[in-house]
Tab-separated table of C-alpha atoms in Angstrom:
chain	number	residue	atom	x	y	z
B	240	UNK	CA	0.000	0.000	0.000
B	241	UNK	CA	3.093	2.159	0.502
B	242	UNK	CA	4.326	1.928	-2.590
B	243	UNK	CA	0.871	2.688	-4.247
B	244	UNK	CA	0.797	5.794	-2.385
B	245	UNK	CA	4.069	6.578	-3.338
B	246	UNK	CA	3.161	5.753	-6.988
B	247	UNK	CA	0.109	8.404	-6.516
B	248	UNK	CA	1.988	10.942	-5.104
B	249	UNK	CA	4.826	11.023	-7.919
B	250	UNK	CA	3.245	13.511	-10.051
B	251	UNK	CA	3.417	10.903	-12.756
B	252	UNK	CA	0.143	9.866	-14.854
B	253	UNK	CA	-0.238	5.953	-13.704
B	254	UNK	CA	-2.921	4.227	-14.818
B	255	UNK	CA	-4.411	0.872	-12.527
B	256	UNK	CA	-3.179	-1.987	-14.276
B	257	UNK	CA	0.210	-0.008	-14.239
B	258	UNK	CA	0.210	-0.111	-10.569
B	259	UNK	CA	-1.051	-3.683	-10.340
B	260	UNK	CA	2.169	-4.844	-12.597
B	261	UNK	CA	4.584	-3.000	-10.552
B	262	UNK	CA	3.178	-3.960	-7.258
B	263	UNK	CA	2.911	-7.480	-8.541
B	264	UNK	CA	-0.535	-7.545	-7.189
B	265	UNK	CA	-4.483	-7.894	-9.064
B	266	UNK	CA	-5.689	-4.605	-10.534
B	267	UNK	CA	-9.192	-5.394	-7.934
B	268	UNK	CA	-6.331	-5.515	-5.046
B	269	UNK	CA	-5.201	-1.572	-6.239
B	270	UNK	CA	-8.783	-0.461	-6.235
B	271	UNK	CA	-9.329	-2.003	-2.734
B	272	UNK	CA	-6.356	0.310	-1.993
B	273	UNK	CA	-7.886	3.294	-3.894
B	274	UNK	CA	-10.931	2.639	-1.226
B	275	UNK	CA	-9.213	2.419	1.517
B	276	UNK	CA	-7.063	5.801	0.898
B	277	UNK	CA	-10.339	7.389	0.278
B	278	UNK	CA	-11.892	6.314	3.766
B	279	UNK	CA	-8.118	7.807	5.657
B	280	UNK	CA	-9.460	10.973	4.336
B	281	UNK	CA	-6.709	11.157	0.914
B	282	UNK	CA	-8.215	13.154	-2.045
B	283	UNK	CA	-7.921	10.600	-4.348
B	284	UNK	CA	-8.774	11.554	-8.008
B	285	UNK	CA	-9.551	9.485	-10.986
B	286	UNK	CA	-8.119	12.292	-13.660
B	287	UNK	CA	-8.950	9.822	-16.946
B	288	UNK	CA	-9.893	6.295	-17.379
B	289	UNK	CA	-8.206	4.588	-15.074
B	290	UNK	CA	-5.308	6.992	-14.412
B	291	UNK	CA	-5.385	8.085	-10.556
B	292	UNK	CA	-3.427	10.534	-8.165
B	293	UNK	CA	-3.411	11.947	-4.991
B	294	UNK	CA	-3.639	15.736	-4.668
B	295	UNK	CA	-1.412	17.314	-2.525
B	296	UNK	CA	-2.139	20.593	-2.705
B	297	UNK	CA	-5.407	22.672	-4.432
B	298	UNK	CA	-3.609	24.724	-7.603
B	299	UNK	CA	-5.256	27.271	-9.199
B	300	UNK	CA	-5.883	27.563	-12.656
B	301	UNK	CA	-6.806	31.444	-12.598
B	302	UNK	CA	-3.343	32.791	-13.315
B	303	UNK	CA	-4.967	36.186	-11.429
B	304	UNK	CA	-5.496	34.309	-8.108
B	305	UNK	CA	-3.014	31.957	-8.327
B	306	UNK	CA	-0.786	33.804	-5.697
B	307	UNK	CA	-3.469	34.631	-3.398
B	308	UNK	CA	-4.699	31.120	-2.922
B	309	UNK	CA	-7.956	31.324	-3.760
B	310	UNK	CA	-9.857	29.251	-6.493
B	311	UNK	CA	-10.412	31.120	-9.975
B	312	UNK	CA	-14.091	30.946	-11.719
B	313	UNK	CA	-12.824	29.050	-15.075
B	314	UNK	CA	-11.930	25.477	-14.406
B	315	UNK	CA	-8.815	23.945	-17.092
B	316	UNK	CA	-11.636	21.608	-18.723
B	317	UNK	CA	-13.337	24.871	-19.898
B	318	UNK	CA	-10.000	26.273	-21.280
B	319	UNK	CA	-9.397	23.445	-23.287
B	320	UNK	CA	-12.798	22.851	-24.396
B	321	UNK	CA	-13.439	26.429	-25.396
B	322	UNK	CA	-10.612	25.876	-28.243
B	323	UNK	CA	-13.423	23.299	-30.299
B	324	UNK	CA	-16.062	24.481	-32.380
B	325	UNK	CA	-19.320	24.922	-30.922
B	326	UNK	CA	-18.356	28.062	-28.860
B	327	UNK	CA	-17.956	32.144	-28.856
B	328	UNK	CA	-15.166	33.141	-27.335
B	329	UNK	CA	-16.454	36.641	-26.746
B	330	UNK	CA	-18.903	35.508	-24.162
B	331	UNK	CA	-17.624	32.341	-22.652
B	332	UNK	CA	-19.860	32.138	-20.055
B	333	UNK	CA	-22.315	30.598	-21.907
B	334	UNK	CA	-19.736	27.617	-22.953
B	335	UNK	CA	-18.958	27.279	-19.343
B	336	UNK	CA	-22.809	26.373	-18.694
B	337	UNK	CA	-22.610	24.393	-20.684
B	338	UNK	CA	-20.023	22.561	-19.791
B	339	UNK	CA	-21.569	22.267	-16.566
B	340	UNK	CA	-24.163	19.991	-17.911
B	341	UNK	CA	-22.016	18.262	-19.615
B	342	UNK	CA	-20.705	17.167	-16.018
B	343	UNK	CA	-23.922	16.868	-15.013
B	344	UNK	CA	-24.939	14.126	-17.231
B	345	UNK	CA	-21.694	12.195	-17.246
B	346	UNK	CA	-20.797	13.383	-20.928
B	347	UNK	CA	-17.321	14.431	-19.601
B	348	UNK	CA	-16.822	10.608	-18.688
B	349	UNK	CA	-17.076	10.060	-22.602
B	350	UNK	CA	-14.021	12.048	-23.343
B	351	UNK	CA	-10.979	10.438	-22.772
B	352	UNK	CA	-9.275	12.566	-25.360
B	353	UNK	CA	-9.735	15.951	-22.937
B	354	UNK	CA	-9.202	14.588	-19.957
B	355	UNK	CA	-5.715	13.032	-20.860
B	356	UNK	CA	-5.237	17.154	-21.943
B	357	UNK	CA	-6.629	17.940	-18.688
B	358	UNK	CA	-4.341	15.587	-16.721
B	359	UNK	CA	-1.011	16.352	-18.659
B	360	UNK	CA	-1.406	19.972	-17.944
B	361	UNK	CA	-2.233	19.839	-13.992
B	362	UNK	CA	1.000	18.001	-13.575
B	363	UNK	CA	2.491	20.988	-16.114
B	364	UNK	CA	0.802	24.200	-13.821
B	365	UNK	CA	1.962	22.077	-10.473
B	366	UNK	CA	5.742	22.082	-12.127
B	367	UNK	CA	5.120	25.753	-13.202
B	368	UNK	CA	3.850	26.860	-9.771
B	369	UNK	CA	6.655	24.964	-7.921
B	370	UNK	CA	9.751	25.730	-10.360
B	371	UNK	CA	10.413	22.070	-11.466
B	372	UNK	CA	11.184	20.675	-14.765
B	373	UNK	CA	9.472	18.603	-16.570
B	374	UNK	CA	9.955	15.338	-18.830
B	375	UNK	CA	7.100	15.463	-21.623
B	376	UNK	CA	7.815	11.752	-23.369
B	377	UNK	CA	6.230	11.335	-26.885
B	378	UNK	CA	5.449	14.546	-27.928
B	379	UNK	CA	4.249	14.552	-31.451
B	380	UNK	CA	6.125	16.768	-32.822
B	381	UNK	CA	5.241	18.397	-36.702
B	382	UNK	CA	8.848	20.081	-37.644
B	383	UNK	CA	10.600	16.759	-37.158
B	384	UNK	CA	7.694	14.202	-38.183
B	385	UNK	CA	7.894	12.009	-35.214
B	386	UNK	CA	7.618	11.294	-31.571
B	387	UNK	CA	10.394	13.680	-29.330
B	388	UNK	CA	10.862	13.536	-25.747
B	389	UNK	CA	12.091	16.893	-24.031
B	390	UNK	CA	12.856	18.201	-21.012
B	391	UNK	CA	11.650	21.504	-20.186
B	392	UNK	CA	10.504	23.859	-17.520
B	393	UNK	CA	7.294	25.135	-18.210
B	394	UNK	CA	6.078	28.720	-17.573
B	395	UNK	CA	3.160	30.118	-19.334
B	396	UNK	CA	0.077	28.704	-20.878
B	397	UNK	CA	-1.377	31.002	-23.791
B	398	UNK	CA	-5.223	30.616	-25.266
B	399	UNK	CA	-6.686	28.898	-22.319
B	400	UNK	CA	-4.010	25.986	-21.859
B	401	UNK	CA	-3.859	24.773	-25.453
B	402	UNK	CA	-0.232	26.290	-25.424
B	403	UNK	CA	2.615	25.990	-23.368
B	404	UNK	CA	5.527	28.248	-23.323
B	405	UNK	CA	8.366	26.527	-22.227
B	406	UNK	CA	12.185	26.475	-21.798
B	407	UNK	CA	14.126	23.072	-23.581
B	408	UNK	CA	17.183	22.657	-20.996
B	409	UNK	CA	18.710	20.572	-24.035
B	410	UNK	CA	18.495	22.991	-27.401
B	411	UNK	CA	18.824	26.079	-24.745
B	412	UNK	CA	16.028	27.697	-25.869
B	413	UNK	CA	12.825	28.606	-25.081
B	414	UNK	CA	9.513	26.736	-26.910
B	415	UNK	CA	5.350	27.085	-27.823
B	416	UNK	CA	4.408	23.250	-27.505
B	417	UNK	CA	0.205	22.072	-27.858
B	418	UNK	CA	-1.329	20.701	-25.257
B	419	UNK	CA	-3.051	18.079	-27.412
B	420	UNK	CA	0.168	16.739	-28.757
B	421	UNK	CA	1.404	15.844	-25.334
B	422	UNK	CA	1.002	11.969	-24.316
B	423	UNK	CA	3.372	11.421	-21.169
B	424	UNK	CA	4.179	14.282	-18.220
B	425	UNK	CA	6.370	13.908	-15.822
B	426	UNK	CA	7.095	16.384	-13.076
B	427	UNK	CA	11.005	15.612	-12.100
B	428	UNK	CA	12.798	15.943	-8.470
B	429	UNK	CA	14.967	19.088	-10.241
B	430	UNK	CA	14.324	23.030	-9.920
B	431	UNK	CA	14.630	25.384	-12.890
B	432	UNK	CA	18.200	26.556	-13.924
B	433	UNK	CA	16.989	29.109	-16.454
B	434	UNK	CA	14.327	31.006	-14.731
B	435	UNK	CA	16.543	34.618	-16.639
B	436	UNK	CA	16.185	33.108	-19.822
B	437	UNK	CA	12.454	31.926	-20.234
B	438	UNK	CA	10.907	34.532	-22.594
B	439	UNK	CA	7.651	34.477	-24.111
B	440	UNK	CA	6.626	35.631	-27.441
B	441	UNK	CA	3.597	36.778	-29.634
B	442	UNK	CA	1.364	34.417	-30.239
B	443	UNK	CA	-0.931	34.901	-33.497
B	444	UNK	CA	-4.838	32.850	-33.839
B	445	UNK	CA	-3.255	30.326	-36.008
B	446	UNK	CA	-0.414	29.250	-33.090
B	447	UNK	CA	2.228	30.556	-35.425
B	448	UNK	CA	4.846	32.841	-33.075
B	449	UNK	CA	7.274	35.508	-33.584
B	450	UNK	CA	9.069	38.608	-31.981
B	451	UNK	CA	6.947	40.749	-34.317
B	452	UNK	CA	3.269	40.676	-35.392
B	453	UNK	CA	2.249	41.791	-38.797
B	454	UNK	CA	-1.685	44.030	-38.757
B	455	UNK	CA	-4.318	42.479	-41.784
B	456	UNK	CA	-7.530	43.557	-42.594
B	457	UNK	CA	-10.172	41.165	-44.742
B	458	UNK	CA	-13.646	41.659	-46.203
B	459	UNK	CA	-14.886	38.095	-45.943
B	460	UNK	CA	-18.383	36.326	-46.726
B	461	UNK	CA	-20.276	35.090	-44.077
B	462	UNK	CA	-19.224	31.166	-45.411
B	463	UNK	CA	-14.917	31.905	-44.735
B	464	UNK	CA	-15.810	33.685	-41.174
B	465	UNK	CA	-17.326	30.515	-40.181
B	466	UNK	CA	-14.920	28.119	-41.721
B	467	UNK	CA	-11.924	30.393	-40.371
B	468	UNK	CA	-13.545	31.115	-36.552
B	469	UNK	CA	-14.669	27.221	-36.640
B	470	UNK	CA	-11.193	25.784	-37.330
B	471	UNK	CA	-9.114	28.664	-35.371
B	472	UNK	CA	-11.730	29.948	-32.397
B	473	UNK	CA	-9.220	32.652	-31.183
B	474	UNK	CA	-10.138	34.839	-34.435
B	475	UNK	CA	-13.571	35.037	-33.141
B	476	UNK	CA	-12.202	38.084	-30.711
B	477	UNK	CA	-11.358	39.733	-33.697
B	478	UNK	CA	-14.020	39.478	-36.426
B	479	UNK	CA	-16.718	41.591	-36.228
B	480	UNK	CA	-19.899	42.076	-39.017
B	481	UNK	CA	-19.223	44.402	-41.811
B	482	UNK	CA	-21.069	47.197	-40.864
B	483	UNK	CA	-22.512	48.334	-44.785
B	484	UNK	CA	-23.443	44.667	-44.519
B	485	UNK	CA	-27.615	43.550	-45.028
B	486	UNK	CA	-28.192	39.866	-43.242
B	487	UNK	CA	-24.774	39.219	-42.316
B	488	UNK	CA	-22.945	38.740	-46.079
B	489	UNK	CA	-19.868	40.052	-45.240
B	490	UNK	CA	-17.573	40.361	-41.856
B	491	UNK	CA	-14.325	42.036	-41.032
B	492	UNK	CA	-11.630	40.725	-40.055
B	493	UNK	CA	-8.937	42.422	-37.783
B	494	UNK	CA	-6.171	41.274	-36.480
B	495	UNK	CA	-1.927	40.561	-36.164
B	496	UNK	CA	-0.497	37.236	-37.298
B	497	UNK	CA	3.056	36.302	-37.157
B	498	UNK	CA	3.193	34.181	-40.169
B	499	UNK	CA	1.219	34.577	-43.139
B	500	UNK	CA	1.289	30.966	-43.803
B	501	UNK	CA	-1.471	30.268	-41.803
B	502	UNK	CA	-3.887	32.946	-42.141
B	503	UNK	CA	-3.220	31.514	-46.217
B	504	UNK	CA	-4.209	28.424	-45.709
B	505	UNK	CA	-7.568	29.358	-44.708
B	506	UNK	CA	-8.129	31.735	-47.401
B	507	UNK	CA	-6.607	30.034	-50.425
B	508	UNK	CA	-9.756	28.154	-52.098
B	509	UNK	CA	-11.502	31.184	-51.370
B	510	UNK	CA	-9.979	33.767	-52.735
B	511	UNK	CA	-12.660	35.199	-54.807
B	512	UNK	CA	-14.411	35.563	-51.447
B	513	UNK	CA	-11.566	37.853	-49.310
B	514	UNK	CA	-10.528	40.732	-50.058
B	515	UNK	CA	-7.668	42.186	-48.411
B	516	UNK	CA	-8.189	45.404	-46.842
B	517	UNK	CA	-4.916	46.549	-45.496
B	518	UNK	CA	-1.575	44.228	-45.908
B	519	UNK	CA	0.438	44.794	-48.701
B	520	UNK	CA	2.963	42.389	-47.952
B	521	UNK	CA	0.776	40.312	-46.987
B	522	UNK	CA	-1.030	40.112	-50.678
B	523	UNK	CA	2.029	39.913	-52.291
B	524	UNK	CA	2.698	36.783	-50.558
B	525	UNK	CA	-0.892	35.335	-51.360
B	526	UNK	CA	0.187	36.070	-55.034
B	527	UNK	CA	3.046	34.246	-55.092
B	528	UNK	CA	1.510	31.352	-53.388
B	529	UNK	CA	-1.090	31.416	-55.705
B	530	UNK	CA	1.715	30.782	-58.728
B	531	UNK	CA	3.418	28.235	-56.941
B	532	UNK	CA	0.078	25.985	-56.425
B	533	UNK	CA	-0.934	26.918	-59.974
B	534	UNK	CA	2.509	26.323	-61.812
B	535	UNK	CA	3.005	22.636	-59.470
B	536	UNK	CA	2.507	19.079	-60.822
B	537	UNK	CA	-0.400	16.791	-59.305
């Protein structure tokens, strides 16, 4: 039973049969030890599946409050969920009921996908909050096509936890990494070393990231608002309805992006629908992309 509690208490996601392996013991025998934690008064938690952990401490996910304790209002389920279509990010709180019933009817149960989010980044805040770095195992990882493990120290989470900002102790440098492409966390027995160097930068709708921003304005039909605000949810804070509009035809849309490769990617097979307000550079580089797809071989 000792070295169950142990195993709960190690900040690392174990799931039952895991346990029941290590302990050489019946997964039934762990969950009779699960029970009996329960009735010695330990918050034990069932965070996905059968993954389970002891809290040791209440963390708060309202950056705000964090250092005064108290709990914040928006729970990390509701940051992560409110990056999926089916929301407005203007007024959340409306999402966040939601939500609620979601939890109410056991829908939340259903969705192993967010919870293993959920999990990976409340061991990620705990290493935040206490300074500790952290081995992420398996991260799926788009520049170099495969599975990478890294160890970092983690220190801000952007757009309602979907992104972490971190520092990689082995490149020396500092990192945006998904949420969602994160399948083992580990918190590790070692403090940060690089606190002076963690810097964050700008983060754009499209989870592109730079020192600079550059400003676009479109004209868009209604149809490209929804497909862009539906696939990207963060450019619903800044598209707003053409006012010399009737019924909603055409929307504006405002904002900074620090790579125009993914604002272009939206807009492409569209293009007689957009029209680019302000952003020179920025139609310069839809023309050439234009020639490149039209002049290439299928």
């Amino acid at each position: 039973m000792i070295r169950v509690l142990y195993m709960l208490t190690d900040n690392v996601n174990h799931t039952v049969d895991e346990i029941a392996d290590k302990i050489e013991a019946s997964s039934r025998t762990v969950y009779r030890y699960l029970n009996t934690f329960k009735s010695a008064g330990l918050k034990v938690i069932c965070r996905y599946r059968s993954v389970y952990m002891i809290e040791r401490e209440s963390v708060s996910w309202d950056d705000s409050k964090r250092k005064s304790g108290k709990p914040g209002k928006k729970t990390l389920e509701q940051g992560i969920v409110l990056q999926r279509p089916g929301q407005d990010l203007r007024t959340p709180d409306g999402t966040y009921g939601m939500i609620e019933q979601f939890k109410e009817k056991g829908i939340m149960n259903e969705m192993p996908y967010l919870q293993r989010c959920v999990a990976n980044i409340d061991l990620l805040v705990r290493a935040s909050v206490e300074k500790r770095k952290v081995l992420l195992r398996k991260y799926e990882c788009n520049e170099r096509n495969r599975y990478c493990d890294y160890i970092i120290e983690p220190f801000d989470f952007p757009f309602y936890y979907n992104f972490v900002w971190a520092y990689d102790c082995r490149m020396k440098r500092n990192i945006l990494l998904r949420s969602t492409r994160m399948n083992k966390v580990q918190v590790l027995d070692e403090n940060w070393e690089n606190e002076e160097q963690h810097r964050r930068r700008y983060l754009d709708a499209w989870g592109y990231c730079s020192q600079y921003a550059h400003h676009i304005i479109l004209r868009m039909t209604l149809k490209v608002k929804n497909l862009i605000t539906e696939a990207y949810p963060m450019t619903m804070l800044d598209v707003v309805e053409d006012e010399n509009s009737k019924n909603g035809k055409l929307w504006i849309l405002d904002t900074k992006v620090c790579d125009y490769r993914g604002i272009t990617e939206s807009i492409m097979g569209l293009l007689d629908e957009v029209e680019i307000l302000e952003g020179e550079e920025f139609r310069e580089y839809v023309r050439k992309r234009r020639r490149e797809l039209m002049s290439a071989e299928i």
